[in-house]
Amino acid sequence: MSGRIDFNCDLGEGCGDDAAILPYVSSANIACGGHAGDEATMRATLRLCRAHGVAAGAHPGYEDREHFGRRALALAGEDIAALVRRQLERLAAIAAEEGVALTHLKPHGALYNLAADDRGVADAIAGATAQFDPTLIVFGLAQSELTAAAERRGLRVAHEVFAERGYAGNGRLLPRGQPGAVIESLDAAIAQVRELALHGRVRVAGGETIALRADTLCLHGDRSDAPQFARAVRAALEAEGVRVAAL
């Protein structure tokens, strides 16, 4: 069985080897100065995307660097929309200077996870994206409130799955810190990638298998072994006849 999938990575966060990862992915989600990143890291990552022909997207998150955007903050919908617009504008301005067109948006960390289940948060993100640039593709957890909200706005969506994160029975990611939330074994991650890319399914905590739509596959760039994971995941996909390409 063969097909096509986008392979994305969260980059420009100042904690990984972006240059070693970029050759193996097809899309990059670039931190926009909220949870991480600044003008220098945004510019450097955009240049790497241009050099490798990788699609560049925005990766806005809670403006909480102390917790790397992985702590949910109590913000009203209009405040969430404002932070998304603010970070989009910042990255887009630098991208324009570098001659790179932004293709997509993917929220980061706690904002991403909250948008998967909270319709109000999802609507705020989708609305801000549509207002800023309705051609942007919204990356959201597969079959979540965020993908549904983006579709209601008439935006293109990418249902996202994860190479090295564990899943609960409802298709949501296991919370970090919980056993099985992060897959450390490369062999286990590759096995999960094959199931997702070839069959649209994943084994969840408890042992059963559930179906998930897989348009784009994410690898976290802040792993210490992210370059090795990226290379191995790309090779495994191509060995199965799956074409890796941006959306």
mmCIF file of C-alpha atoms in Angstrom:
data_model
loop_
_atom_site.group_PDB
_atom_site.id
_atom_site.type_symbol
_atom_site.label_atom_id
_atom_site.label_comp_id
_atom_site.label_asym_id
_atom_site.label_seq_id
_atom_site.Cartn_x
_atom_site.Cartn_y
_atom_site.Cartn_z
ATOM 1 C CA MET A 1 0.000 0.000 0.000
ATOM 2 C CA SER A 2 1.356 3.440 -0.855
ATOM 3 C CA GLY A 3 0.283 7.045 -0.565
ATOM 4 C CA ARG A 4 1.457 10.485 0.356
ATOM 5 C CA ILE A 5 1.952 12.309 3.638
ATOM 6 C CA ASP A 6 3.416 15.585 4.818
ATOM 7 C CA PHE A 7 6.188 15.275 7.409
ATOM 8 C CA ASN A 8 6.435 18.305 9.703
ATOM 9 C CA CYS A 9 8.594 19.411 12.609
ATOM 10 C CA ASP A 10 8.388 22.202 15.198
ATOM 11 C CA LEU A 11 11.497 24.327 14.673
ATOM 12 C CA GLY A 12 13.045 27.690 15.484
ATOM 13 C CA GLU A 13 12.597 26.997 19.177
ATOM 14 C CA GLY A 14 16.266 27.405 20.094
ATOM 15 C CA CYS A 15 16.609 23.928 21.547
ATOM 16 C CA GLY A 16 17.304 21.594 18.637
ATOM 17 C CA ASP A 17 19.547 21.090 15.617
ATOM 18 C CA ASP A 18 17.263 22.579 12.989
ATOM 19 C CA ALA A 19 19.862 22.423 10.214
ATOM 20 C CA ALA A 20 20.241 18.673 10.723
ATOM 21 C CA ILE A 21 16.470 18.074 10.721
ATOM 22 C CA LEU A 22 15.352 20.225 7.759
ATOM 23 C CA PRO A 23 16.672 17.949 4.981
ATOM 24 C CA TYR A 24 14.288 15.165 6.048
ATOM 25 C CA VAL A 25 10.972 17.010 6.554
ATOM 26 C CA SER A 26 8.583 18.630 4.100
ATOM 27 C CA SER A 27 7.046 21.272 6.390
ATOM 28 C CA ALA A 28 8.414 23.379 9.266
ATOM 29 C CA ASN A 29 6.357 24.983 12.031
ATOM 30 C CA ILE A 30 8.351 28.026 13.101
ATOM 31 C CA ALA A 31 8.121 29.475 16.625
ATOM 32 C CA CYS A 32 6.934 33.079 16.333
ATOM 33 C CA GLY A 33 8.315 34.672 19.492
ATOM 34 C CA GLY A 34 5.614 33.502 21.880
ATOM 35 C CA HIS A 35 6.688 30.313 23.655
ATOM 36 C CA ALA A 36 10.100 30.526 21.940
ATOM 37 C CA GLY A 37 11.966 32.197 19.109
ATOM 38 C CA ASP A 38 13.009 35.699 18.150
ATOM 39 C CA GLU A 39 13.772 37.591 14.959
ATOM 40 C CA ALA A 40 17.142 35.854 14.550
ATOM 41 C CA THR A 41 15.780 32.317 14.950
ATOM 42 C CA MET A 42 12.782 33.030 12.709
ATOM 43 C CA ARG A 43 15.023 34.442 9.994
ATOM 44 C CA ALA A 44 17.511 31.567 10.244
ATOM 45 C CA THR A 45 14.774 28.925 10.080
ATOM 46 C CA LEU A 46 13.070 30.603 7.126
ATOM 47 C CA ARG A 47 16.382 30.629 5.270
ATOM 48 C CA LEU A 48 16.847 26.916 5.951
ATOM 49 C CA CYS A 49 13.324 26.264 4.654
ATOM 50 C CA ARG A 50 14.108 28.166 1.475
ATOM 51 C CA ALA A 51 17.388 26.313 0.995
ATOM 52 C CA HIS A 52 15.801 22.874 1.404
ATOM 53 C CA GLY A 53 12.477 23.541 -0.331
ATOM 54 C CA VAL A 54 10.540 22.996 2.897
ATOM 55 C CA ALA A 55 7.107 24.592 3.400
ATOM 56 C CA ALA A 56 7.211 27.232 6.154
ATOM 57 C CA GLY A 57 4.396 27.761 8.624
ATOM 58 C CA ALA A 58 3.662 29.656 11.822
ATOM 59 C CA HIS A 59 3.785 27.958 15.215
ATOM 60 C CA PRO A 60 2.131 30.386 17.647
ATOM 61 C CA GLY A 61 1.805 29.511 21.307
ATOM 62 C CA TYR A 62 1.053 30.959 24.703
ATOM 63 C CA GLU A 63 3.475 33.781 25.471
ATOM 64 C CA ASP A 64 4.917 31.886 28.425
ATOM 65 C CA ARG A 65 8.568 31.131 27.807
ATOM 66 C CA GLU A 66 9.154 29.953 31.353
ATOM 67 C CA HIS A 67 6.949 26.917 30.691
ATOM 68 C CA PHE A 68 7.722 26.676 26.940
ATOM 69 C CA GLY A 69 4.057 27.279 26.137
ATOM 70 C CA ARG A 70 3.114 23.925 27.637
ATOM 71 C CA ARG A 71 0.995 25.377 30.459
ATOM 72 C CA ALA A 72 -2.578 26.384 29.639
ATOM 73 C CA LEU A 73 -3.349 30.028 30.424
ATOM 74 C CA ALA A 74 -6.803 31.386 31.213
ATOM 75 C CA LEU A 75 -7.336 33.714 28.237
ATOM 76 C CA ALA A 76 -10.540 34.922 26.650
ATOM 77 C CA GLY A 77 -11.207 34.065 23.031
ATOM 78 C CA GLU A 78 -10.365 37.556 21.825
ATOM 79 C CA ASP A 79 -7.029 37.420 23.641
ATOM 80 C CA ILE A 80 -6.182 34.094 22.027
ATOM 81 C CA ALA A 81 -7.104 35.506 18.626
ATOM 82 C CA ALA A 82 -4.927 38.553 19.301
ATOM 83 C CA LEU A 83 -1.846 36.496 20.239
ATOM 84 C CA VAL A 84 -2.266 34.340 17.126
ATOM 85 C CA ARG A 85 -2.546 37.429 14.897
ATOM 86 C CA ARG A 86 0.385 39.112 16.657
ATOM 87 C CA GLN A 87 2.678 36.151 16.171
ATOM 88 C CA LEU A 88 1.500 35.539 12.608
ATOM 89 C CA GLU A 89 2.209 39.148 11.700
ATOM 90 C CA ARG A 90 5.687 38.987 13.182
ATOM 91 C CA LEU A 91 6.692 35.850 11.290
ATOM 92 C CA ALA A 92 5.012 36.932 8.063
ATOM 93 C CA ALA A 93 6.878 40.235 8.023
ATOM 94 C CA ILE A 94 10.226 38.452 8.313
ATOM 95 C CA ALA A 95 9.172 35.810 5.783
ATOM 96 C CA ALA A 96 8.324 38.540 3.278
ATOM 97 C CA GLU A 97 11.784 40.041 3.725
ATOM 98 C CA GLU A 98 13.299 36.589 3.108
ATOM 99 C CA GLY A 99 11.146 35.879 0.063
ATOM 100 C CA VAL A 100 9.380 32.942 1.708
ATOM 101 C CA ALA A 101 5.617 32.444 1.514
ATOM 102 C CA LEU A 102 3.925 31.044 4.620
ATOM 103 C CA THR A 103 1.779 28.007 3.869
ATOM 104 C CA HIS A 104 0.234 26.939 7.154
ATOM 105 C CA LEU A 105 -0.386 27.520 10.850
ATOM 106 C CA LYS A 106 -0.093 25.061 13.717
ATOM 107 C CA PRO A 107 -0.649 26.086 17.344
ATOM 108 C CA HIS A 108 1.934 25.010 19.884
ATOM 109 C CA GLY A 109 1.815 23.024 23.102
ATOM 110 C CA ALA A 110 -0.983 23.753 25.541
ATOM 111 C CA LEU A 111 -2.764 26.001 23.042
ATOM 112 C CA TYR A 112 -2.789 23.148 20.510
ATOM 113 C CA ASN A 113 -4.079 20.618 23.031
ATOM 114 C CA LEU A 114 -6.759 22.960 24.360
ATOM 115 C CA ALA A 115 -7.946 23.756 20.829
ATOM 116 C CA ALA A 116 -8.425 20.042 20.201
ATOM 117 C CA ASP A 117 -11.321 19.912 22.674
ATOM 118 C CA ASP A 118 -12.401 23.499 23.417
ATOM 119 C CA ARG A 119 -14.617 24.849 20.641
ATOM 120 C CA GLY A 120 -14.215 28.447 21.780
ATOM 121 C CA VAL A 121 -10.414 28.271 21.648
ATOM 122 C CA ALA A 122 -10.558 26.470 18.309
ATOM 123 C CA ASP A 123 -12.884 29.116 16.869
ATOM 124 C CA ALA A 124 -10.596 31.910 18.079
ATOM 125 C CA ILE A 125 -7.569 30.372 16.364
ATOM 126 C CA ALA A 126 -9.434 29.573 13.160
ATOM 127 C CA GLY A 127 -11.003 33.039 13.056
ATOM 128 C CA ALA A 128 -7.677 34.807 13.529
ATOM 129 C CA THR A 129 -6.107 32.664 10.809
ATOM 130 C CA ALA A 130 -8.922 33.278 8.341
ATOM 131 C CA GLN A 131 -8.794 37.016 9.005
ATOM 132 C CA PHE A 132 -5.036 37.163 8.511
ATOM 133 C CA ASP A 133 -4.710 34.900 5.469
ATOM 134 C CA PRO A 134 -7.509 32.552 4.360
ATOM 135 C CA THR A 135 -5.088 30.590 2.163
ATOM 136 C CA LEU A 136 -3.197 29.220 5.174
ATOM 137 C CA ILE A 137 -3.689 25.535 5.976
ATOM 138 C CA VAL A 138 -4.549 24.871 9.621
ATOM 139 C CA PHE A 139 -2.718 21.922 11.181
ATOM 140 C CA GLY A 140 -4.716 20.419 14.042
ATOM 141 C CA LEU A 141 -4.939 17.173 15.958
ATOM 142 C CA ALA A 142 -6.721 14.633 13.769
ATOM 143 C CA GLN A 143 -10.508 14.755 14.041
ATOM 144 C CA SER A 144 -10.494 17.527 16.629
ATOM 145 C CA GLU A 145 -12.389 20.730 17.398
ATOM 146 C CA LEU A 146 -9.611 22.740 15.729
ATOM 147 C CA THR A 147 -9.898 20.982 12.370
ATOM 148 C CA ALA A 148 -13.685 21.282 12.571
ATOM 149 C CA ALA A 149 -13.494 25.014 13.395
ATOM 150 C CA ALA A 150 -11.127 25.656 10.489
ATOM 151 C CA GLU A 151 -13.403 23.793 8.098
ATOM 152 C CA ARG A 152 -16.380 25.879 9.249
ATOM 153 C CA ARG A 153 -14.360 28.973 8.306
ATOM 154 C CA GLY A 154 -13.724 27.560 4.851
ATOM 155 C CA LEU A 155 -10.030 26.994 5.548
ATOM 156 C CA ARG A 156 -8.002 24.049 4.318
ATOM 157 C CA VAL A 157 -7.059 21.690 7.126
ATOM 158 C CA ALA A 158 -4.426 19.042 7.757
ATOM 159 C CA HIS A 159 -5.338 16.325 10.231
ATOM 160 C CA GLU A 160 -2.149 15.785 12.196
ATOM 161 C CA VAL A 161 -0.745 12.638 13.777
ATOM 162 C CA PHE A 162 2.432 12.165 15.802
ATOM 163 C CA ALA A 163 5.443 9.936 15.289
ATOM 164 C CA GLU A 164 6.624 9.757 18.891
ATOM 165 C CA ARG A 165 3.683 10.623 21.111
ATOM 166 C CA GLY A 166 1.353 8.135 22.751
ATOM 167 C CA TYR A 167 -2.418 8.241 22.285
ATOM 168 C CA ALA A 168 -5.391 7.833 24.600
ATOM 169 C CA GLY A 169 -8.457 5.860 23.544
ATOM 170 C CA ASN A 170 -10.300 8.993 22.427
ATOM 171 C CA GLY A 171 -7.606 9.856 19.883
ATOM 172 C CA ARG A 172 -6.080 12.600 22.017
ATOM 173 C CA LEU A 173 -2.424 12.716 23.018
ATOM 174 C CA LEU A 174 -1.521 11.321 26.420
ATOM 175 C CA PRO A 175 -0.513 14.229 28.707
ATOM 176 C CA ARG A 176 3.239 14.723 29.024
ATOM 177 C CA GLY A 177 4.507 13.176 32.223
ATOM 178 C CA GLN A 178 2.076 10.283 31.981
ATOM 179 C CA PRO A 179 3.624 6.854 31.240
ATOM 180 C CA GLY A 180 3.708 6.233 27.489
ATOM 181 C CA ALA A 181 3.157 9.878 26.548
ATOM 182 C CA VAL A 182 6.513 10.137 24.777
ATOM 183 C CA ILE A 183 7.812 7.242 22.696
ATOM 184 C CA GLU A 184 11.550 7.026 23.311
ATOM 185 C CA SER A 185 12.258 3.937 21.222
ATOM 186 C CA LEU A 186 12.976 4.595 17.553
ATOM 187 C CA ASP A 187 11.690 1.142 16.592
ATOM 188 C CA ALA A 188 8.396 1.769 18.406
ATOM 189 C CA ALA A 189 8.037 5.172 16.764
ATOM 190 C CA ILE A 190 8.686 3.717 13.301
ATOM 191 C CA ALA A 191 6.071 1.022 13.920
ATOM 192 C CA GLN A 192 3.546 3.726 14.872
ATOM 193 C CA VAL A 193 4.452 5.803 11.820
ATOM 194 C CA ARG A 194 3.868 2.828 9.506
ATOM 195 C CA GLU A 195 0.441 2.131 10.990
ATOM 196 C CA LEU A 196 -0.586 5.780 10.735
ATOM 197 C CA ALA A 197 0.756 6.467 7.241
ATOM 198 C CA LEU A 198 -0.238 3.184 5.615
ATOM 199 C CA HIS A 199 -3.426 2.278 7.427
ATOM 200 C CA GLY A 200 -4.690 5.407 9.216
ATOM 201 C CA ARG A 201 -4.741 3.741 12.595
ATOM 202 C CA VAL A 202 -2.849 3.773 15.880
ATOM 203 C CA ARG A 203 -2.576 1.524 18.932
ATOM 204 C CA VAL A 204 -3.652 3.432 22.031
ATOM 205 C CA ALA A 205 -3.159 3.084 25.779
ATOM 206 C CA GLY A 206 -5.069 -0.021 26.750
ATOM 207 C CA GLY A 207 -4.045 -1.921 23.628
ATOM 208 C CA GLU A 208 -6.915 -1.365 21.216
ATOM 209 C CA THR A 209 -6.488 0.203 17.779
ATOM 210 C CA ILE A 210 -8.412 3.259 16.590
ATOM 211 C CA ALA A 211 -8.693 4.973 13.202
ATOM 212 C CA LEU A 212 -7.142 8.407 12.680
ATOM 213 C CA ARG A 213 -6.973 10.516 9.553
ATOM 214 C CA ALA A 214 -3.308 11.239 8.774
ATOM 215 C CA ASP A 215 -2.583 14.154 6.422
ATOM 216 C CA THR A 216 0.579 15.333 8.161
ATOM 217 C CA LEU A 217 2.966 13.585 10.533
ATOM 218 C CA CYS A 218 4.762 15.514 13.282
ATOM 219 C CA LEU A 219 8.121 14.969 14.922
ATOM 220 C CA HIS A 220 9.090 17.228 17.830
ATOM 221 C CA GLY A 221 12.285 19.110 17.070
ATOM 222 C CA ASP A 222 13.228 19.652 20.727
ATOM 223 C CA ARG A 223 14.191 15.990 21.173
ATOM 224 C CA SER A 224 17.934 15.495 21.590
ATOM 225 C CA ASP A 225 17.776 12.723 18.984
ATOM 226 C CA ALA A 226 15.423 14.528 16.582
ATOM 227 C CA PRO A 227 17.812 14.467 13.578
ATOM 228 C CA GLN A 228 18.255 10.698 13.862
ATOM 229 C CA PHE A 229 14.504 10.225 14.284
ATOM 230 C CA ALA A 230 13.777 12.470 11.292
ATOM 231 C CA ARG A 231 16.183 10.584 9.044
ATOM 232 C CA ALA A 232 14.850 7.177 10.134
ATOM 233 C CA VAL A 233 11.176 8.197 9.794
ATOM 234 C CA ARG A 234 11.748 9.601 6.297
ATOM 235 C CA ALA A 235 13.597 6.438 5.240
ATOM 236 C CA ALA A 236 10.868 4.184 6.659
ATOM 237 C CA LEU A 237 8.117 6.062 4.855
ATOM 238 C CA GLU A 238 9.931 5.996 1.535
ATOM 239 C CA ALA A 239 10.757 2.299 1.940
ATOM 240 C CA GLU A 240 6.999 1.640 2.182
ATOM 241 C CA GLY A 241 6.359 3.594 -1.011
ATOM 242 C CA VAL A 242 4.893 6.613 0.782
ATOM 243 C CA ARG A 243 5.712 9.918 -0.922
ATOM 244 C CA VAL A 244 6.718 12.614 1.572
ATOM 245 C CA ALA A 245 5.562 16.020 0.330
ATOM 246 C CA ALA A 246 4.207 19.275 1.668
ATOM 247 C CA LEU A 247 0.490 19.868 1.384
#
